[in-house]
């Protein structure tokens, strides 16, 4: 059974800092890993998708890496801003025919960036 | 391009009633998945539909059911509501629901059972 863990559970940083969020998963047989952002009471916004054959993806100030063999992914946020404050979730899509459309999520990292 | 649309956004129901939630996926997306999000359990997978067929199901009681129409729109139904069903229900759409496809989520339906 796939289990996804995110560390830290919460993070508070001053504006301008570079930061790293961590995600680990127990079963390395995955199709892809996705990072999402969720604002309070809202839906999930997709930030980055990393396919199993890729090592990293970049979008603006965000960079996500994937080490499938060790079951780890990191999300790097450069020059953090107050608007980055949200909950960040990572999710994996397991390989195999029984995993259609089923993302397994971590519990999330609550990020607060203060001015 | 319109995103994933969920209706209604908020619902208040009484224990024992039933409820139907709707999800319209992104145009061209044929896979729709449903999730329940609660503070204690996080995001849990309910089921997935593709071309009107349920391909995958999570560990939820039979009170939770769904269906998908020929235009890929999906509905989920919860019968005999319990207080513990109070949650944010999210749907996600993707092109195929399998490898290399990105999942996009709607804004959710907040269900409160009183």
CSV table of C-alpha atoms in Angstrom, one decimal:
chain,number,residue,atom,x,y,z
A,1,UNK,CA,0.0,0.0,0.0
A,2,UNK,CA,1.4,3.4,-1.1
A,3,UNK,CA,2.1,5.8,1.7
A,4,UNK,CA,3.1,9.4,1.2
A,5,UNK,CA,4.8,11.5,3.9
A,6,UNK,CA,5.5,15.3,3.8
A,7,UNK,CA,8.0,17.0,6.0
A,8,UNK,CA,7.7,19.5,7.7
A,9,UNK,CA,4.1,19.6,8.6
A,10,UNK,CA,4.3,23.4,8.9
A,11,UNK,CA,6.8,26.0,8.0
A,12,UNK,CA,7.0,29.8,8.8
A,13,UNK,CA,9.6,31.9,7.0
A,14,UNK,CA,10.3,35.6,6.4
A,15,UNK,CA,9.7,36.9,2.9
A,16,UNK,CA,12.5,36.5,0.5
A,17,UNK,CA,13.8,33.2,1.9
A,18,UNK,CA,14.4,30.1,-0.3
A,19,UNK,CA,12.8,27.0,1.0
A,20,UNK,CA,12.5,23.3,0.5
A,21,UNK,CA,9.5,21.1,1.1
A,22,UNK,CA,10.0,17.3,1.3
A,23,UNK,CA,7.8,14.4,0.1
A,24,UNK,CA,8.6,10.7,0.5
A,25,UNK,CA,6.7,7.7,-0.8
A,26,UNK,CA,7.0,4.0,0.1
A,27,UNK,CA,6.4,2.3,-3.3
A,28,UNK,CA,8.7,3.5,-6.1
A,29,UNK,CA,6.5,2.0,-8.9
A,30,UNK,CA,4.8,5.2,-9.8
A,31,UNK,CA,3.7,6.8,-13.1
A,32,UNK,CA,4.1,10.4,-11.9
A,33,UNK,CA,4.2,12.7,-9.0
A,34,UNK,CA,2.3,16.0,-8.7
A,35,UNK,CA,2.7,19.0,-6.5
A,36,UNK,CA,-0.4,21.0,-5.6
A,37,UNK,CA,-1.2,24.1,-3.7
A,38,UNK,CA,-4.4,24.6,-1.7
A,39,UNK,CA,-5.6,27.8,-0.3
A,40,UNK,CA,-8.0,27.6,2.8
A,41,UNK,CA,-11.4,26.2,1.8
A,42,UNK,CA,-10.5,26.0,-1.9
A,43,UNK,CA,-9.7,23.4,-4.4
A,44,UNK,CA,-6.2,22.2,-5.4
A,45,UNK,CA,-4.1,24.0,-8.0
A,46,UNK,CA,-1.6,21.9,-9.9
A,47,UNK,CA,1.9,23.3,-9.6
A,48,UNK,CA,4.2,20.8,-11.3
A,49,UNK,CA,3.9,17.3,-12.7
A,50,UNK,CA,7.0,15.1,-12.8
A,51,UNK,CA,6.7,11.9,-14.9
A,52,UNK,CA,8.5,8.8,-13.6
A,53,UNK,CA,11.2,9.1,-16.3
A,54,UNK,CA,12.0,12.7,-15.3
A,55,UNK,CA,14.3,14.1,-12.7
A,56,UNK,CA,13.0,17.6,-12.3
A,57,UNK,CA,10.5,20.2,-13.5
A,58,UNK,CA,10.6,23.9,-13.2
A,59,UNK,CA,8.0,26.6,-13.4
A,60,UNK,CA,8.9,30.2,-12.5
A,61,UNK,CA,10.2,30.3,-8.9
A,62,UNK,CA,9.3,26.6,-8.4
A,63,UNK,CA,11.5,23.6,-9.0
A,64,UNK,CA,10.6,20.1,-8.2
A,65,UNK,CA,12.9,17.1,-8.2
A,66,UNK,CA,12.2,13.4,-8.2
A,67,UNK,CA,14.4,10.5,-7.1
A,68,UNK,CA,12.1,7.5,-7.8
A,69,UNK,CA,14.6,4.9,-6.6
A,70,UNK,CA,14.8,6.4,-3.1
A,71,UNK,CA,11.2,7.4,-3.0
A,72,UNK,CA,11.7,11.1,-2.6
A,73,UNK,CA,10.7,14.4,-4.1
A,74,UNK,CA,11.5,18.0,-3.1
A,75,UNK,CA,9.8,21.2,-4.0
A,76,UNK,CA,12.1,24.2,-4.0
A,77,UNK,CA,10.5,27.7,-3.8
A,78,UNK,CA,12.9,30.6,-4.5
A,79,UNK,CA,12.5,34.1,-3.1
A,80,UNK,CA,9.3,33.3,-1.2
A,81,UNK,CA,6.5,35.9,-1.1
A,82,UNK,CA,3.5,36.3,1.3
A,83,UNK,CA,1.3,35.2,-1.6
A,84,UNK,CA,3.0,31.8,-1.5
A,85,UNK,CA,1.3,31.1,1.9
A,86,UNK,CA,-0.8,28.0,1.4
A,87,UNK,CA,-0.9,24.3,2.0
A,88,UNK,CA,1.4,22.3,-0.3
A,89,UNK,CA,0.5,18.8,-1.2
A,90,UNK,CA,2.3,16.1,-3.1
A,91,UNK,CA,0.6,13.2,-4.6
A,92,UNK,CA,1.7,10.1,-6.5
A,93,UNK,CA,-0.1,8.0,-9.2
A,94,UNK,CA,0.9,4.4,-8.8
A,95,UNK,CA,1.8,2.3,-11.8
A,96,UNK,CA,-0.4,-0.6,-12.6
A,97,UNK,CA,-3.8,-1.3,-13.8
A,98,UNK,CA,-5.6,-1.0,-10.5
A,99,UNK,CA,-4.5,2.6,-10.0
A,100,UNK,CA,-6.7,4.3,-12.5
A,101,UNK,CA,-7.1,8.0,-11.6
A,102,UNK,CA,-6.1,7.4,-8.0
A,103,UNK,CA,-3.7,9.9,-6.5
A,104,UNK,CA,-2.3,9.1,-3.1
A,105,UNK,CA,-1.7,12.3,-1.1
A,106,UNK,CA,0.6,13.3,1.7
A,107,UNK,CA,-0.9,15.3,4.6
A,108,UNK,CA,0.6,18.5,3.3
A,109,UNK,CA,3.0,21.2,4.5
A,110,UNK,CA,1.3,24.4,5.7
A,111,UNK,CA,3.5,27.3,4.6
A,112,UNK,CA,3.3,30.8,6.0
A,113,UNK,CA,5.5,33.5,4.5
A,114,UNK,CA,5.4,36.7,6.6
A,115,UNK,CA,6.4,40.2,5.4
B,1,UNK,CA,-10.4,26.9,-21.6
B,2,UNK,CA,-12.8,26.4,-18.7
B,3,UNK,CA,-11.5,24.5,-15.7
B,4,UNK,CA,-13.2,21.8,-13.6
B,5,UNK,CA,-16.6,23.0,-12.4
B,6,UNK,CA,-18.2,21.6,-9.3
B,7,UNK,CA,-21.8,22.4,-8.2
B,8,UNK,CA,-23.1,23.3,-5.8
B,9,UNK,CA,-20.3,25.0,-3.8
B,10,UNK,CA,-22.0,24.6,-0.5
B,11,UNK,CA,-24.6,22.3,0.9
B,12,UNK,CA,-26.2,21.8,4.3
B,13,UNK,CA,-28.1,18.6,4.8
B,14,UNK,CA,-29.8,16.7,7.7
B,15,UNK,CA,-28.7,13.3,8.8
B,16,UNK,CA,-30.5,10.5,6.9
B,17,UNK,CA,-31.0,12.6,3.8
B,18,UNK,CA,-29.2,12.0,0.5
B,19,UNK,CA,-27.2,14.4,-1.6
B,20,UNK,CA,-26.0,14.6,-5.2
B,21,UNK,CA,-22.9,16.5,-6.2
B,22,UNK,CA,-21.9,17.4,-9.8
B,23,UNK,CA,-18.6,17.7,-11.6
B,24,UNK,CA,-18.0,19.0,-15.1
B,25,UNK,CA,-14.5,18.1,-16.3
B,26,UNK,CA,-12.2,20.1,-18.6
B,27,UNK,CA,-13.2,19.7,-22.2
B,28,UNK,CA,-11.5,16.6,-23.7
B,29,UNK,CA,-10.9,15.0,-20.4
B,30,UNK,CA,-12.5,11.6,-20.0
B,31,UNK,CA,-11.3,10.6,-16.6
B,32,UNK,CA,-13.1,12.0,-13.5
B,33,UNK,CA,-12.0,11.1,-9.9
B,34,UNK,CA,-13.6,12.0,-6.7
B,35,UNK,CA,-12.0,12.7,-3.3
B,36,UNK,CA,-13.1,13.4,0.2
B,37,UNK,CA,-11.1,15.8,2.3
B,38,UNK,CA,-11.4,16.1,6.0
B,39,UNK,CA,-9.0,17.6,8.6
B,40,UNK,CA,-8.4,14.3,10.3
B,41,UNK,CA,-8.0,12.0,7.2
B,42,UNK,CA,-6.7,14.3,4.6
B,43,UNK,CA,-7.6,13.6,1.0
B,44,UNK,CA,-9.0,10.1,0.4
B,45,UNK,CA,-9.9,8.6,-3.0
B,46,UNK,CA,-13.6,7.7,-3.5
B,47,UNK,CA,-13.8,6.4,-7.1
B,48,UNK,CA,-12.8,7.1,-10.7
B,49,UNK,CA,-14.8,7.0,-13.9
B,50,UNK,CA,-13.7,6.8,-17.5
B,51,UNK,CA,-16.0,6.6,-20.5
B,52,UNK,CA,-19.0,6.0,-18.2
B,53,UNK,CA,-17.3,3.1,-16.5
B,54,UNK,CA,-16.1,2.9,-12.9
B,55,UNK,CA,-12.5,1.7,-13.1
B,56,UNK,CA,-11.4,2.2,-9.6
B,57,UNK,CA,-13.0,2.5,-6.2
B,58,UNK,CA,-11.7,3.5,-2.8
B,59,UNK,CA,-12.6,2.1,0.7
B,60,UNK,CA,-15.9,3.8,1.3
B,61,UNK,CA,-19.2,2.3,2.2
B,62,UNK,CA,-21.8,1.6,-0.5
B,63,UNK,CA,-23.7,4.7,0.5
B,64,UNK,CA,-21.2,6.5,-1.7
B,65,UNK,CA,-21.9,6.0,-5.4
B,66,UNK,CA,-21.2,7.8,-8.6
B,67,UNK,CA,-21.8,7.8,-12.3
B,68,UNK,CA,-20.5,9.4,-15.4
B,69,UNK,CA,-22.5,10.5,-18.5
B,70,UNK,CA,-21.6,10.3,-22.1
B,71,UNK,CA,-20.3,13.9,-22.1
B,72,UNK,CA,-17.9,13.0,-19.2
B,73,UNK,CA,-19.8,14.9,-16.6
B,74,UNK,CA,-19.9,13.0,-13.4
B,75,UNK,CA,-22.2,12.9,-10.3
B,76,UNK,CA,-21.6,11.4,-6.9
B,77,UNK,CA,-24.4,10.5,-4.5
B,78,UNK,CA,-24.3,9.9,-0.8
B,79,UNK,CA,-27.3,8.3,0.7
B,80,UNK,CA,-28.4,8.1,4.4
B,81,UNK,CA,-26.0,11.0,5.4
B,82,UNK,CA,-24.1,10.7,8.6
B,83,UNK,CA,-22.5,13.5,10.6
B,84,UNK,CA,-19.1,12.1,9.6
B,85,UNK,CA,-19.8,12.7,5.9
B,86,UNK,CA,-19.2,16.4,6.5
B,87,UNK,CA,-16.3,17.2,4.3
B,88,UNK,CA,-14.9,19.0,1.2
B,89,UNK,CA,-15.6,16.9,-1.8
B,90,UNK,CA,-13.3,17.4,-4.7
B,91,UNK,CA,-13.3,16.1,-8.2
B,92,UNK,CA,-10.4,15.9,-10.5
B,93,UNK,CA,-10.3,15.5,-14.3
B,94,UNK,CA,-7.5,14.3,-16.5
B,95,UNK,CA,-7.3,13.1,-20.1
B,96,UNK,CA,-6.9,9.4,-19.4
B,97,UNK,CA,-6.4,8.9,-15.6
B,98,UNK,CA,-3.2,6.9,-16.3
B,99,UNK,CA,0.5,7.6,-16.8
B,100,UNK,CA,1.8,11.0,-17.8
B,101,UNK,CA,-1.5,12.8,-17.5
B,102,UNK,CA,-1.9,15.8,-15.2
B,103,UNK,CA,-4.9,15.9,-12.8
B,104,UNK,CA,-6.8,19.2,-12.4
B,105,UNK,CA,-9.1,19.8,-9.5
B,106,UNK,CA,-12.3,21.8,-9.1
B,107,UNK,CA,-13.1,24.2,-6.3
B,108,UNK,CA,-14.9,21.5,-4.3
B,109,UNK,CA,-18.3,21.2,-2.7
B,110,UNK,CA,-18.4,21.8,1.0
B,111,UNK,CA,-21.0,19.4,2.5
B,112,UNK,CA,-22.2,20.0,6.1
B,113,UNK,CA,-24.4,17.4,7.7
B,114,UNK,CA,-26.4,18.5,10.8
